[in-house]
mmCIF file of C-alpha atoms in Angstrom:
data_model
loop_
_atom_site.group_PDB
_atom_site.id
_atom_site.type_symbol
_atom_site.label_atom_id
_atom_site.label_comp_id
_atom_site.label_asym_id
_atom_site.label_seq_id
_atom_site.Cartn_x
_atom_site.Cartn_y
_atom_site.Cartn_z
ATOM 1 C CA UNK A 1 88.473 212.037 -43.962
ATOM 2 C CA UNK A 2 85.898 214.290 -42.692
ATOM 3 C CA UNK A 3 84.593 213.413 -39.100
ATOM 4 C CA UNK A 4 81.267 212.426 -40.143
ATOM 5 C CA UNK A 5 82.522 209.489 -42.000
ATOM 6 C CA UNK A 6 84.724 208.193 -39.333
ATOM 7 C CA UNK A 7 81.493 208.207 -37.037
ATOM 8 C CA UNK A 8 80.061 206.162 -40.258
ATOM 9 C CA UNK A 9 82.875 203.531 -39.764
ATOM 10 C CA UNK A 10 82.408 203.366 -36.342
ATOM 11 C CA UNK A 11 78.867 202.649 -36.666
ATOM 12 C CA UNK A 12 79.858 200.200 -39.047
ATOM 13 C CA UNK A 13 82.411 198.551 -36.707
ATOM 14 C CA UNK A 14 79.789 198.952 -33.902
ATOM 15 C CA UNK A 15 76.819 197.218 -35.561
ATOM 16 C CA UNK A 16 79.472 194.474 -36.829
ATOM 17 C CA UNK A 17 80.215 193.748 -32.831
ATOM 18 C CA UNK A 18 76.489 193.354 -32.270
ATOM 19 C CA UNK A 19 75.952 191.255 -34.928
ATOM 20 C CA UNK A 20 78.862 188.839 -34.045
ATOM 21 C CA UNK A 21 79.134 189.684 -30.238
ATOM 22 C CA UNK A 22 82.459 189.290 -30.748
ATOM 23 C CA UNK A 23 84.170 191.727 -28.099
ATOM 24 C CA UNK A 24 87.612 192.081 -29.364
ATOM 25 C CA UNK A 25 86.137 193.740 -32.679
ATOM 26 C CA UNK A 26 83.650 196.142 -29.719
ATOM 27 C CA UNK A 27 87.490 196.435 -27.624
ATOM 28 C CA UNK A 28 89.977 197.123 -30.919
ATOM 29 C CA UNK A 29 88.181 198.776 -33.211
ATOM 30 C CA UNK A 30 84.504 199.936 -32.532
ATOM 31 C CA UNK A 31 85.571 201.707 -29.006
ATOM 32 C CA UNK A 32 88.605 203.587 -30.204
ATOM 33 C CA UNK A 33 86.556 204.934 -33.551
ATOM 34 C CA UNK A 34 84.065 205.486 -31.494
ATOM 35 C CA UNK A 35 85.970 207.553 -29.104
ATOM 36 C CA UNK A 36 87.844 209.060 -31.868
ATOM 37 C CA UNK A 37 84.645 210.019 -33.421
ATOM 38 C CA UNK A 38 83.063 211.534 -30.592
ATOM 39 C CA UNK A 39 86.824 213.986 -29.558
ATOM 40 C CA UNK A 40 86.884 214.782 -33.134
ATOM 41 C CA UNK A 41 83.466 216.572 -33.073
ATOM 42 C CA UNK A 42 83.650 217.756 -29.481
ATOM 43 C CA UNK A 43 87.233 219.428 -30.537
ATOM 44 C CA UNK A 44 84.709 221.866 -32.875
ATOM 45 C CA UNK A 45 82.213 222.631 -30.827
ATOM 46 C CA UNK A 46 80.787 226.098 -29.844
ATOM 47 C CA UNK A 47 78.719 227.125 -27.397
ATOM 48 C CA UNK A 48 75.862 229.715 -28.206
ATOM 49 C CA UNK A 49 73.445 231.176 -25.871
ATOM 50 C CA UNK A 50 70.294 230.828 -27.707
ATOM 51 C CA UNK A 51 66.931 232.074 -25.578
ATOM 52 C CA UNK A 52 68.662 232.305 -22.533
ATOM 53 C CA UNK A 53 70.338 229.044 -22.741
ATOM 54 C CA UNK A 54 73.475 227.574 -23.683
ATOM 55 C CA UNK A 55 73.541 225.394 -27.019
ATOM 56 C CA UNK A 56 75.987 223.491 -28.560
ATOM 57 C CA UNK A 57 76.841 224.216 -32.350
ATOM 58 C CA UNK A 58 79.316 222.751 -35.014
ATOM 59 C CA UNK A 59 80.561 225.487 -36.708
ATOM 60 C CA UNK A 60 82.488 224.208 -39.339
ATOM 61 C CA UNK A 61 80.467 221.058 -40.866
ATOM 62 C CA UNK A 62 79.994 219.362 -44.270
ATOM 63 C CA UNK A 63 77.436 217.625 -46.166
ATOM 64 C CA UNK A 64 79.552 214.860 -47.985
ATOM 65 C CA UNK A 65 80.604 216.081 -51.775
ATOM 66 C CA UNK A 66 77.382 218.707 -51.812
ATOM 67 C CA UNK A 67 79.095 222.639 -52.793
ATOM 68 C CA UNK A 68 76.654 225.194 -53.404
ATOM 69 C CA UNK A 69 76.825 228.637 -54.743
ATOM 70 C CA UNK A 70 77.113 229.552 -51.069
ATOM 71 C CA UNK A 71 80.133 227.106 -50.798
ATOM 72 C CA UNK A 72 80.763 223.368 -49.074
ATOM 73 C CA UNK A 73 80.063 223.835 -45.896
ATOM 74 C CA UNK A 74 78.713 225.556 -43.111
ATOM 75 C CA UNK A 75 77.648 225.735 -39.665
ATOM 76 C CA UNK A 76 75.595 222.510 -37.989
ATOM 77 C CA UNK A 77 75.142 220.319 -40.780
ATOM 78 C CA UNK A 78 72.419 217.625 -40.784
ATOM 79 C CA UNK A 79 75.002 215.088 -41.633
ATOM 80 C CA UNK A 80 77.593 216.191 -38.862
ATOM 81 C CA UNK A 81 74.270 216.941 -36.403
ATOM 82 C CA UNK A 82 73.266 212.855 -36.758
ATOM 83 C CA UNK A 83 76.742 211.597 -36.825
ATOM 84 C CA UNK A 84 77.600 213.259 -32.824
ATOM 85 C CA UNK A 85 74.334 212.127 -31.794
ATOM 86 C CA UNK A 86 75.096 209.243 -32.422
ATOM 87 C CA UNK A 87 77.885 208.771 -31.283
ATOM 88 C CA UNK A 88 76.738 210.294 -28.017
ATOM 89 C CA UNK A 89 74.192 207.500 -28.215
ATOM 90 C CA UNK A 90 76.112 204.308 -28.857
ATOM 91 C CA UNK A 91 79.095 204.556 -26.445
ATOM 92 C CA UNK A 92 77.465 204.705 -23.451
ATOM 93 C CA UNK A 93 76.062 201.173 -24.679
ATOM 94 C CA UNK A 94 79.494 200.389 -25.414
ATOM 95 C CA UNK A 95 80.810 201.548 -21.948
ATOM 96 C CA UNK A 96 78.986 199.338 -20.246
ATOM 97 C CA UNK A 97 79.957 195.999 -22.019
ATOM 98 C CA UNK A 98 83.301 197.268 -21.466
ATOM 99 C CA UNK A 99 82.768 198.344 -18.268
ATOM 100 C CA UNK A 100 84.203 201.920 -18.823
ATOM 101 C CA UNK A 101 82.927 204.804 -17.110
ATOM 102 C CA UNK A 102 80.296 206.961 -18.576
ATOM 103 C CA UNK A 103 81.381 210.628 -19.766
ATOM 104 C CA UNK A 104 79.065 213.279 -18.818
ATOM 105 C CA UNK A 105 79.497 214.970 -22.148
ATOM 106 C CA UNK A 106 78.031 212.420 -23.475
ATOM 107 C CA UNK A 107 75.151 213.412 -22.179
ATOM 108 C CA UNK A 108 75.577 216.963 -22.601
ATOM 109 C CA UNK A 109 75.545 216.357 -26.375
ATOM 110 C CA UNK A 110 71.911 214.819 -26.044
ATOM 111 C CA UNK A 111 70.642 217.507 -24.254
ATOM 112 C CA UNK A 112 72.128 220.562 -25.869
ATOM 113 C CA UNK A 113 72.968 219.586 -29.808
ATOM 114 C CA UNK A 114 70.250 220.064 -32.344
ATOM 115 C CA UNK A 115 69.568 216.692 -34.010
ATOM 116 C CA UNK A 116 69.168 218.480 -37.350
ATOM 117 C CA UNK A 117 69.229 221.868 -39.083
ATOM 118 C CA UNK A 118 66.161 223.539 -40.781
ATOM 119 C CA UNK A 119 65.211 225.712 -43.460
ATOM 120 C CA UNK A 120 61.889 227.295 -44.454
ATOM 121 C CA UNK A 121 61.668 226.433 -47.819
ATOM 122 C CA UNK A 122 58.735 227.100 -50.497
ATOM 123 C CA UNK A 123 56.457 224.254 -51.267
ATOM 124 C CA UNK A 124 57.120 222.878 -54.538
ATOM 125 C CA UNK A 125 53.660 222.436 -55.690
ATOM 126 C CA UNK A 126 52.913 225.934 -53.619
ATOM 127 C CA UNK A 127 55.624 228.812 -54.013
ATOM 128 C CA UNK A 128 53.469 230.855 -52.032
ATOM 129 C CA UNK A 129 53.895 228.522 -49.099
ATOM 130 C CA UNK A 130 56.598 228.085 -46.710
ATOM 131 C CA UNK A 131 57.452 225.066 -45.068
ATOM 132 C CA UNK A 132 60.297 223.846 -42.721
ATOM 133 C CA UNK A 133 62.308 220.917 -43.872
ATOM 134 C CA UNK A 134 65.977 219.406 -42.910
ATOM 135 C CA UNK A 135 68.656 221.284 -44.580
ATOM 136 C CA UNK A 136 72.021 220.384 -45.236
ATOM 137 C CA UNK A 137 73.336 222.995 -43.034
ATOM 138 C CA UNK A 138 72.205 226.137 -41.645
ATOM 139 C CA UNK A 139 70.687 228.516 -43.727
ATOM 140 C CA UNK A 140 71.878 225.235 -46.871
ATOM 141 C CA UNK A 141 68.770 224.196 -48.847
ATOM 142 C CA UNK A 142 68.864 220.886 -50.599
ATOM 143 C CA UNK A 143 69.057 223.225 -54.314
ATOM 144 C CA UNK A 144 69.912 220.473 -56.310
ATOM 145 C CA UNK A 145 70.263 216.759 -57.478
ATOM 146 C CA UNK A 146 73.069 215.041 -55.664
ATOM 147 C CA UNK A 147 73.942 211.188 -54.765
ATOM 148 C CA UNK A 148 74.356 212.073 -51.441
ATOM 149 C CA UNK A 149 71.363 213.094 -49.502
ATOM 150 C CA UNK A 150 73.195 213.426 -46.095
ATOM 151 C CA UNK A 151 70.564 215.936 -44.658
ATOM 152 C CA UNK A 152 68.157 212.712 -44.186
ATOM 153 C CA UNK A 153 71.292 210.953 -42.326
ATOM 154 C CA UNK A 154 69.741 211.175 -39.170
ATOM 155 C CA UNK A 155 67.177 208.714 -40.526
ATOM 156 C CA UNK A 156 69.285 206.415 -42.011
ATOM 157 C CA UNK A 157 72.253 205.552 -41.679
ATOM 158 C CA UNK A 158 72.496 206.960 -38.598
ATOM 159 C CA UNK A 159 68.967 206.472 -36.878
ATOM 160 C CA UNK A 160 69.004 209.294 -34.363
ATOM 161 C CA UNK A 161 65.337 210.375 -35.619
ATOM 162 C CA UNK A 162 62.563 207.956 -35.728
ATOM 163 C CA UNK A 163 60.845 208.699 -38.999
ATOM 164 C CA UNK A 164 57.683 207.390 -37.656
ATOM 165 C CA UNK A 165 57.225 210.101 -34.401
ATOM 166 C CA UNK A 166 54.365 212.315 -34.545
ATOM 167 C CA UNK A 167 57.071 215.120 -34.104
ATOM 168 C CA UNK A 168 58.980 214.573 -37.198
ATOM 169 C CA UNK A 169 56.126 213.511 -39.434
ATOM 170 C CA UNK A 170 55.594 216.821 -41.207
ATOM 171 C CA UNK A 171 59.181 217.957 -41.439
ATOM 172 C CA UNK A 172 59.824 214.816 -43.209
ATOM 173 C CA UNK A 173 57.259 213.983 -45.374
ATOM 174 C CA UNK A 174 57.732 218.277 -46.633
ATOM 175 C CA UNK A 175 61.955 217.110 -46.703
ATOM 176 C CA UNK A 176 60.830 214.245 -48.766
ATOM 177 C CA UNK A 177 58.606 215.917 -51.012
ATOM 178 C CA UNK A 178 61.459 218.535 -51.450
ATOM 179 C CA UNK A 179 64.052 215.813 -52.681
ATOM 180 C CA UNK A 180 62.012 214.082 -54.910
ATOM 181 C CA UNK A 181 60.753 216.970 -56.650
ATOM 182 C CA UNK A 182 64.817 218.243 -57.279
ATOM 183 C CA UNK A 183 65.194 214.441 -58.208
#
């Protein structure tokens, strides 16, 4: 099972805990899954120098079941980035409930890992105009209709991106327009 799906299972266990407040579920199911997902993501991290600062990157990441003419994996898939951010956001909440220490790597991920990958793509209604939109992974546009729209995972299910935030509005509008155009 890929790391992104482990993060998704961890989120489901966390949501079960939040709904029921069953501490046993948090301690025995959600917490180990969340820690395992985080550790698996973190074990693959590379540190890249960009514009005079270091950023984190996931060199091998996937978008579930998506394969393009270029292959079926790439650097910094939006799906993995969103799952990794979600773990870094949920783990401190769970740690406070369980009385566990906070790991400074959680903040490192939040501060130094991009929230998603983007690509400049032509507007479906005006092919001469290039607009940024969410990418499946670095350099990979959403090229064909597919049942997994994992470039949108930061919106749902992982909820690491506020779709109503002004700084994301144009990016998301163009991404959704392209998604609808492709089908």
